[in-house]
mmCIF file with all atom_site columns, C-alpha atoms in Angstrom:
data_model
loop_
_atom_site.group_PDB
_atom_site.id
_atom_site.type_symbol
_atom_site.label_atom_id
_atom_site.label_alt_id
_atom_site.label_comp_id
_atom_site.label_asym_id
_atom_site.label_entity_id
_atom_site.label_seq_id
_atom_site.pdbx_PDB_ins_code
_atom_site.Cartn_x
_atom_site.Cartn_y
_atom_site.Cartn_z
_atom_site.occupancy
_atom_site.B_iso_or_equiv
_atom_site.pdbx_formal_charge
_atom_site.auth_seq_id
_atom_site.auth_comp_id
_atom_site.auth_asym_id
_atom_site.auth_atom_id
_atom_site.pdbx_PDB_model_num
ATOM 1   C CA . ILE A 1 1   ? -8.794  2.471   8.600   1.00 0.00 ? 21  ILE A CA 1
ATOM 2   C CA . PRO A 1 2   ? -5.406  1.657   10.182  1.00 0.00 ? 22  PRO A CA 1
ATOM 3   C CA . LEU A 1 3   ? -4.978  -1.290  7.814   1.00 0.00 ? 23  LEU A CA 1
ATOM 4   C CA . LEU A 1 4   ? -5.828  0.953   4.855   1.00 0.00 ? 24  LEU A CA 1
ATOM 5   C CA . ILE A 1 5   ? -3.123  3.369   5.927   1.00 0.00 ? 25  ILE A CA 1
ATOM 6   C CA . VAL A 1 6   ? -0.577  0.566   6.297   1.00 0.00 ? 26  VAL A CA 1
ATOM 7   C CA . TRP A 1 7   ? -1.537  -0.838  2.900   1.00 0.00 ? 27  TRP A CA 1
ATOM 8   C CA . GLY A 1 8   ? -1.251  2.615   1.332   1.00 0.00 ? 28  GLY A CA 1
ATOM 9   C CA . ILE A 1 9   ? 2.262   3.004   2.706   1.00 0.00 ? 29  ILE A CA 1
ATOM 10  C CA . TYR A 1 10  ? 3.558   -0.474  1.898   1.00 0.00 ? 30  TYR A CA 1
ATOM 11  C CA . VAL A 1 11  ? 1.740   -1.535  -1.291  1.00 0.00 ? 31  VAL A CA 1
ATOM 12  C CA . GLU A 1 12  ? 4.689   -0.561  -3.469  1.00 0.00 ? 32  GLU A CA 1
ATOM 13  C CA . LYS A 1 13  ? 7.158   -2.503  -1.317  1.00 0.00 ? 33  LYS A CA 1
ATOM 14  C CA . VAL A 1 14  ? 4.875   -5.559  -1.267  1.00 0.00 ? 34  VAL A CA 1
ATOM 15  C CA . LEU A 1 15  ? 4.563   -5.523  -5.058  1.00 0.00 ? 35  LEU A CA 1
ATOM 16  C CA . GLU A 1 16  ? 8.345   -5.223  -5.375  1.00 0.00 ? 36  GLU A CA 1
ATOM 17  C CA . TRP A 1 17  ? 8.811   -8.088  -2.901  1.00 0.00 ? 37  TRP A CA 1
ATOM 18  C CA . LEU A 1 18  ? 6.456   -10.208 -5.031  1.00 0.00 ? 38  LEU A CA 1
ATOM 19  C CA . ASP A 1 19  ? 8.898   -9.529  -7.877  1.00 0.00 ? 39  ASP A CA 1
ATOM 20  C CA . PHE A 1 20  ? 6.537   -7.700  -10.205 1.00 0.00 ? 40  PHE A CA 1
ATOM 21  C CA . GLY A 1 21  ? 8.109   -5.539  -12.866 1.00 0.00 ? 41  GLY A CA 1
ATOM 22  C CA . GLU A 1 22  ? 8.682   -1.823  -12.384 1.00 0.00 ? 42  GLU A CA 1
ATOM 23  C CA . GLU A 1 23  ? 5.686   -0.885  -14.555 1.00 0.00 ? 43  GLU A CA 1
ATOM 24  C CA . VAL A 1 24  ? 3.308   -3.171  -12.619 1.00 0.00 ? 44  VAL A CA 1
ATOM 25  C CA . VAL A 1 25  ? 4.623   -1.881  -9.281  1.00 0.00 ? 45  VAL A CA 1
ATOM 26  C CA . SER A 1 26  ? 4.089   1.727   -10.352 1.00 0.00 ? 46  SER A CA 1
ATOM 27  C CA . LEU A 1 27  ? 0.631   1.018   -11.775 1.00 0.00 ? 47  LEU A CA 1
ATOM 28  C CA . GLY A 1 28  ? -0.382  -1.029  -8.735  1.00 0.00 ? 48  GLY A CA 1
ATOM 29  C CA . ASN A 1 29  ? 0.728   1.715   -6.374  1.00 0.00 ? 49  ASN A CA 1
ATOM 30  C CA . GLU A 1 30  ? -1.231  4.387   -8.264  1.00 0.00 ? 50  GLU A CA 1
ATOM 31  C CA . ILE A 1 31  ? -4.391  2.273   -8.393  1.00 0.00 ? 51  ILE A CA 1
ATOM 32  C CA . ALA A 1 32  ? -4.027  1.299   -4.733  1.00 0.00 ? 52  ALA A CA 1
ATOM 33  C CA . GLN A 1 33  ? -3.964  4.960   -3.678  1.00 0.00 ? 53  GLN A CA 1
ATOM 34  C CA . ILE A 1 34  ? -7.239  5.589   -5.522  1.00 0.00 ? 54  ILE A CA 1
ATOM 35  C CA . GLN A 1 35  ? -8.686  2.352   -4.155  1.00 0.00 ? 55  GLN A CA 1
ATOM 36  C CA . LEU A 1 36  ? -7.872  3.435   -0.605  1.00 0.00 ? 56  LEU A CA 1
ATOM 37  C CA . ILE A 1 37  ? -9.991  6.547   -1.070  1.00 0.00 ? 57  ILE A CA 1
ATOM 38  C CA . TYR A 1 38  ? -12.710 4.415   -2.679  1.00 0.00 ? 58  TYR A CA 1
ATOM 39  C CA . ASN A 1 39  ? -12.761 2.102   0.346   1.00 0.00 ? 59  ASN A CA 1
ATOM 40  C CA . LEU A 1 40  ? -12.953 5.048   2.757   1.00 0.00 ? 60  LEU A CA 1
ATOM 41  C CA . VAL A 1 41  ? -15.961 6.416   0.858   1.00 0.00 ? 61  VAL A CA 1
ATOM 42  C CA . ASP A 1 42  ? -17.562 2.997   0.389   1.00 0.00 ? 62  ASP A CA 1
ATOM 43  C CA . GLY A 1 43  ? -17.718 2.346   4.142   1.00 0.00 ? 63  GLY A CA 1
ATOM 44  C CA . PRO A 1 44  ? -20.271 5.080   4.934   1.00 0.00 ? 64  PRO A CA 1
ATOM 45  C CA . VAL A 1 45  ? -22.114 4.313   1.690   1.00 0.00 ? 65  VAL A CA 1
ATOM 46  C CA . SER A 1 46  ? -22.553 0.686   2.759   1.00 0.00 ? 66  SER A CA 1
ATOM 47  C CA . VAL A 1 47  ? -23.618 1.696   6.264   1.00 0.00 ? 67  VAL A CA 1
ATOM 48  C CA . TYR A 1 48  ? -26.232 4.065   4.823   1.00 0.00 ? 68  TYR A CA 1
ATOM 49  C CA . SER A 1 49  ? -27.601 1.298   2.585   1.00 0.00 ? 69  SER A CA 1
ATOM 50  C CA . ASP A 1 50  ? -27.687 -1.119  5.508   1.00 0.00 ? 70  ASP A CA 1
ATOM 51  C CA . PHE A 1 51  ? -29.544 1.474   7.573   1.00 0.00 ? 71  PHE A CA 1
ATOM 52  C CA . LEU A 1 52  ? -32.118 1.876   4.806   1.00 0.00 ? 72  LEU A CA 1
ATOM 53  C CA . GLU A 1 53  ? -32.600 -1.894  4.756   1.00 0.00 ? 73  GLU A CA 1
ATOM 54  C CA . VAL A 1 54  ? -33.210 -1.929  8.519   1.00 0.00 ? 74  VAL A CA 1
ATOM 55  C CA . LEU A 1 55  ? -35.811 0.809   8.030   1.00 0.00 ? 75  LEU A CA 1
ATOM 56  C CA . GLY A 1 56  ? -37.692 -1.487  5.646   1.00 0.00 ? 76  GLY A CA 1
ATOM 57  C CA . HIS A 1 57  ? -36.504 -0.107  2.315   1.00 0.00 ? 77  HIS A CA 1
ATOM 58  C CA . GLU A 1 58  ? -34.601 -3.218  1.251   1.00 0.00 ? 78  GLU A CA 1
ATOM 59  C CA . LYS A 1 59  ? -36.316 -3.391  -2.163  1.00 0.00 ? 79  LYS A CA 1
ATOM 60  C CA . TYR A 1 60  ? -35.313 0.204   -2.863  1.00 0.00 ? 80  TYR A CA 1
ATOM 61  C CA . VAL A 1 61  ? -31.723 -0.536  -1.826  1.00 0.00 ? 81  VAL A CA 1
ATOM 62  C CA . MET A 1 62  ? -31.629 -3.647  -4.031  1.00 0.00 ? 82  MET A CA 1
ATOM 63  C CA . VAL A 1 63  ? -32.908 -1.772  -7.088  1.00 0.00 ? 83  VAL A CA 1
ATOM 64  C CA . VAL A 1 64  ? -30.606 1.218   -6.557  1.00 0.00 ? 84  VAL A CA 1
ATOM 65  C CA . GLU A 1 65  ? -27.521 -0.936  -5.996  1.00 0.00 ? 85  GLU A CA 1
ATOM 66  C CA . LEU A 1 66  ? -28.305 -3.156  -8.986  1.00 0.00 ? 86  LEU A CA 1
ATOM 67  C CA . ALA A 1 67  ? -28.883 -0.125  -11.219 1.00 0.00 ? 87  ALA A CA 1
ATOM 68  C CA . GLY A 1 68  ? -25.689 1.468   -9.919  1.00 0.00 ? 88  GLY A CA 1
ATOM 69  C CA . GLU A 1 69  ? -23.629 -1.635  -10.689 1.00 0.00 ? 89  GLU A CA 1
ATOM 70  C CA . VAL A 1 70  ? -25.104 -1.978  -14.199 1.00 0.00 ? 90  VAL A CA 1
ATOM 71  C CA . ILE A 1 71  ? -24.407 1.704   -14.929 1.00 0.00 ? 91  ILE A CA 1
ATOM 72  C CA . ASN A 1 72  ? -20.911 1.328   -13.486 1.00 0.00 ? 92  ASN A CA 1
ATOM 73  C CA . LEU A 1 73  ? -20.266 -1.659  -15.760 1.00 0.00 ? 93  LEU A CA 1
ATOM 74  C CA . LEU A 1 74  ? -21.576 0.139   -18.850 1.00 0.00 ? 94  LEU A CA 1
ATOM 75  C CA . VAL A 1 75  ? -19.547 3.281   -18.129 1.00 0.00 ? 95  VAL A CA 1
ATOM 76  C CA . VAL A 1 76  ? -16.350 1.295   -17.531 1.00 0.00 ? 96  VAL A CA 1
ATOM 77  C CA . VAL A 1 77  ? -16.820 -0.760  -20.703 1.00 0.00 ? 97  VAL A CA 1
ATOM 78  C CA . ALA A 1 78  ? -17.525 2.401   -22.709 1.00 0.00 ? 98  ALA A CA 1
ATOM 79  C CA . ALA A 1 79  ? -14.456 4.106   -21.223 1.00 0.00 ? 99  ALA A CA 1
ATOM 80  C CA . LEU A 1 80  ? -12.275 1.129   -22.104 1.00 0.00 ? 100 LEU A CA 1
ATOM 81  C CA . VAL A 1 81  ? -13.638 0.520   -25.593 1.00 0.00 ? 101 VAL A CA 1
ATOM 82  C CA . PHE A 1 82  ? -14.224 4.044   -26.864 1.00 0.00 ? 102 PHE A CA 1
ATOM 83  C CA . LEU A 1 83  ? -11.835 6.189   -24.832 1.00 0.00 ? 103 LEU A CA 1
ATOM 84  C CA . GLN A 1 84  ? -9.112  3.641   -24.046 1.00 0.00 ? 104 GLN A CA 1
ATOM 85  C CA . VAL A 1 85  ? -8.890  4.932   -20.479 1.00 0.00 ? 105 VAL A CA 1
ATOM 86  C CA . SER A 1 86  ? -5.928  3.835   -18.358 1.00 0.00 ? 106 SER A CA 1
ATOM 87  C CA . PRO A 1 87  ? -6.396  1.576   -15.307 1.00 0.00 ? 107 PRO A CA 1
ATOM 88  C CA . GLN A 1 88  ? -5.923  4.642   -13.096 1.00 0.00 ? 108 GLN A CA 1
ATOM 89  C CA . GLY A 1 89  ? -8.667  6.373   -15.066 1.00 0.00 ? 109 GLY A CA 1
ATOM 90  C CA . ILE A 1 90  ? -10.993 3.417   -14.528 1.00 0.00 ? 110 ILE A CA 1
ATOM 91  C CA . ALA A 1 91  ? -10.316 3.540   -10.784 1.00 0.00 ? 111 ALA A CA 1
ATOM 92  C CA . MET A 1 92  ? -11.114 7.278   -10.778 1.00 0.00 ? 112 MET A CA 1
ATOM 93  C CA . ILE A 1 93  ? -14.301 6.720   -12.786 1.00 0.00 ? 113 ILE A CA 1
ATOM 94  C CA . GLU A 1 94  ? -15.468 4.109   -10.287 1.00 0.00 ? 114 GLU A CA 1
ATOM 95  C CA . LEU A 1 95  ? -14.701 6.449   -7.378  1.00 0.00 ? 115 LEU A CA 1
ATOM 96  C CA . MET A 1 96  ? -16.617 9.312   -8.996  1.00 0.00 ? 116 MET A CA 1
ATOM 97  C CA . LEU A 1 97  ? -19.598 7.065   -9.772  1.00 0.00 ? 117 LEU A CA 1
ATOM 98  C CA . LEU A 1 98  ? -19.677 5.862   -6.162  1.00 0.00 ? 118 LEU A CA 1
ATOM 99  C CA . ILE A 1 99  ? -19.753 9.439   -4.892  1.00 0.00 ? 119 ILE A CA 1
ATOM 100 C CA . VAL A 1 100 ? -22.392 10.576  -7.414  1.00 0.00 ? 120 VAL A CA 1
ATOM 101 C CA . PHE A 1 101 ? -24.664 7.616   -6.699  1.00 0.00 ? 121 PHE A CA 1
ATOM 102 C CA . HIS A 1 102 ? -24.367 8.135   -2.952  1.00 0.00 ? 122 HIS A CA 1
ATOM 103 C CA . VAL A 1 103 ? -25.176 11.841  -3.208  1.00 0.00 ? 123 VAL A CA 1
ATOM 104 C CA . LEU A 1 104 ? -28.208 10.998  -5.347  1.00 0.00 ? 124 LEU A CA 1
ATOM 105 C CA . ASN A 1 105 ? -29.241 8.233   -2.963  1.00 0.00 ? 125 ASN A CA 1
ATOM 106 C CA . VAL A 1 106 ? -29.017 10.437  0.131   1.00 0.00 ? 126 VAL A CA 1
ATOM 107 C CA . SER A 1 107 ? -30.791 13.297  -1.663  1.00 0.00 ? 127 SER A CA 1
ATOM 108 C CA . PHE A 1 108 ? -33.647 11.015  -2.709  1.00 0.00 ? 128 PHE A CA 1
ATOM 109 C CA . THR A 1 109 ? -34.088 9.317   0.653   1.00 0.00 ? 129 THR A CA 1
ATOM 110 C CA . VAL A 1 110 ? -34.028 12.625  2.515   1.00 0.00 ? 130 VAL A CA 1
ATOM 111 C CA . SER A 1 111 ? -36.530 14.169  0.082   1.00 0.00 ? 131 SER A CA 1
ATOM 112 C CA . MET A 1 112 ? -38.812 11.151  0.610   1.00 0.00 ? 132 MET A CA 1
ATOM 113 C CA . GLY A 1 113 ? -38.736 11.848  4.341   1.00 0.00 ? 133 GLY A CA 1
ATOM 114 C CA . TRP A 1 114 ? -37.216 8.473   5.208   1.00 0.00 ? 134 TRP A CA 1
ATOM 115 C CA . MET A 1 115 ? -34.513 10.102  7.327   1.00 0.00 ? 135 MET A CA 1
ATOM 116 C CA . LYS A 1 116 ? -36.528 12.794  9.127   1.00 0.00 ? 136 LYS A CA 1
ATOM 117 C CA . HIS A 1 117 ? -36.734 10.829  12.389  1.00 0.00 ? 137 HIS A CA 1
ATOM 118 C CA . TYR A 1 118 ? -33.063 9.837   12.287  1.00 0.00 ? 138 TYR A CA 1
ATOM 119 C CA . LYS A 1 119 ? -31.335 12.942  10.893  1.00 0.00 ? 139 LYS A CA 1
ATOM 120 C CA . SER A 1 120 ? -30.488 14.432  14.282  1.00 0.00 ? 140 SER A CA 1
ATOM 121 C CA . GLY A 1 121 ? -29.068 11.142  15.547  1.00 0.00 ? 141 GLY A CA 1
ATOM 122 C CA . ILE A 1 122 ? -26.948 10.713  12.437  1.00 0.00 ? 142 ILE A CA 1
ATOM 123 C CA . LEU A 1 123 ? -25.702 14.287  12.093  1.00 0.00 ? 143 LEU A CA 1
ATOM 124 C CA . ALA A 1 124 ? -25.782 15.689  15.626  1.00 0.00 ? 144 ALA A CA 1
ATOM 125 C CA . CYS A 1 125 ? -24.271 12.713  17.417  1.00 0.00 ? 145 CYS A CA 1
ATOM 126 C CA . ASP A 1 126 ? -21.721 13.722  20.019  1.00 0.00 ? 146 ASP A CA 1
ATOM 127 C CA . ALA A 1 127 ? -20.430 10.231  20.831  1.00 0.00 ? 147 ALA A CA 1
ATOM 128 C CA . MET A 1 128 ? -16.882 11.270  19.913  1.00 0.00 ? 148 MET A CA 1
ATOM 129 C CA . LEU A 1 129 ? -17.011 13.795  22.775  1.00 0.00 ? 149 LEU A CA 1
ATOM 130 C CA . ASN A 1 130 ? -17.457 10.979  25.329  1.00 0.00 ? 150 ASN A CA 1
ATOM 131 C CA . PRO A 1 131 ? -13.895 10.063  26.377  1.00 0.00 ? 151 PRO A CA 1
ATOM 132 C CA . THR A 1 132 ? -14.967 6.781   28.022  1.00 0.00 ? 152 THR A CA 1
ATOM 133 C CA . SER A 1 133 ? -16.676 5.522   24.860  1.00 0.00 ? 153 SER A CA 1
ATOM 134 C CA . VAL A 1 134 ? -13.832 6.668   22.636  1.00 0.00 ? 154 VAL A CA 1
ATOM 135 C CA . GLY A 1 135 ? -11.325 4.932   24.910  1.00 0.00 ? 155 GLY A CA 1
ATOM 136 C CA . ILE A 1 136 ? -13.270 1.654   24.807  1.00 0.00 ? 156 ILE A CA 1
ATOM 137 C CA . VAL A 1 137 ? -13.484 1.768   21.023  1.00 0.00 ? 157 VAL A CA 1
ATOM 138 C CA . LEU A 1 138 ? -9.770  2.526   20.662  1.00 0.00 ? 158 LEU A CA 1
ATOM 139 C CA . ARG A 1 139 ? -8.749  -0.230  23.095  1.00 0.00 ? 159 ARG A CA 1
ATOM 140 C CA . THR A 1 140 ? -11.012 -2.675  21.261  1.00 0.00 ? 160 THR A CA 1
ATOM 141 C CA . ALA A 1 141 ? -9.678  -1.688  17.830  1.00 0.00 ? 161 ALA A CA 1
ATOM 142 C CA . ALA A 1 142 ? -6.004  -1.563  18.825  1.00 0.00 ? 162 ALA A CA 1
ATOM 143 C CA . PRO A 1 143 ? -3.955  -4.616  17.885  1.00 0.00 ? 163 PRO A CA 1
#
């Protein structure tokens, strides 16, 4: 997360330093801001999928992720060809699809009962209230 914040602050300056034109710098900065949010959302999505794989639902995860990527591709192509959506619009579409697919995925897996034994550990975890653990994590993550 700290690197994402740094990148979000300095992406415009980096693109200028690389001597891109004003239009590319502006476009790159706008897309980068959306991509930062995408990456923040994608982290928990990936962890949830990995957790499902550990629980023995790797075939389900494979099918859902493959279907999600195919749908994402078709939606992006349709948006480009038929609606002539801007690059920022494509980034927003991909972010929205990621969120929708994750909500559907969590809803399905919870309704199937796959999370019933783990729900309290995932949602009611109080690890952030343990100052020793938080301190160790912060010292480990600090540069």
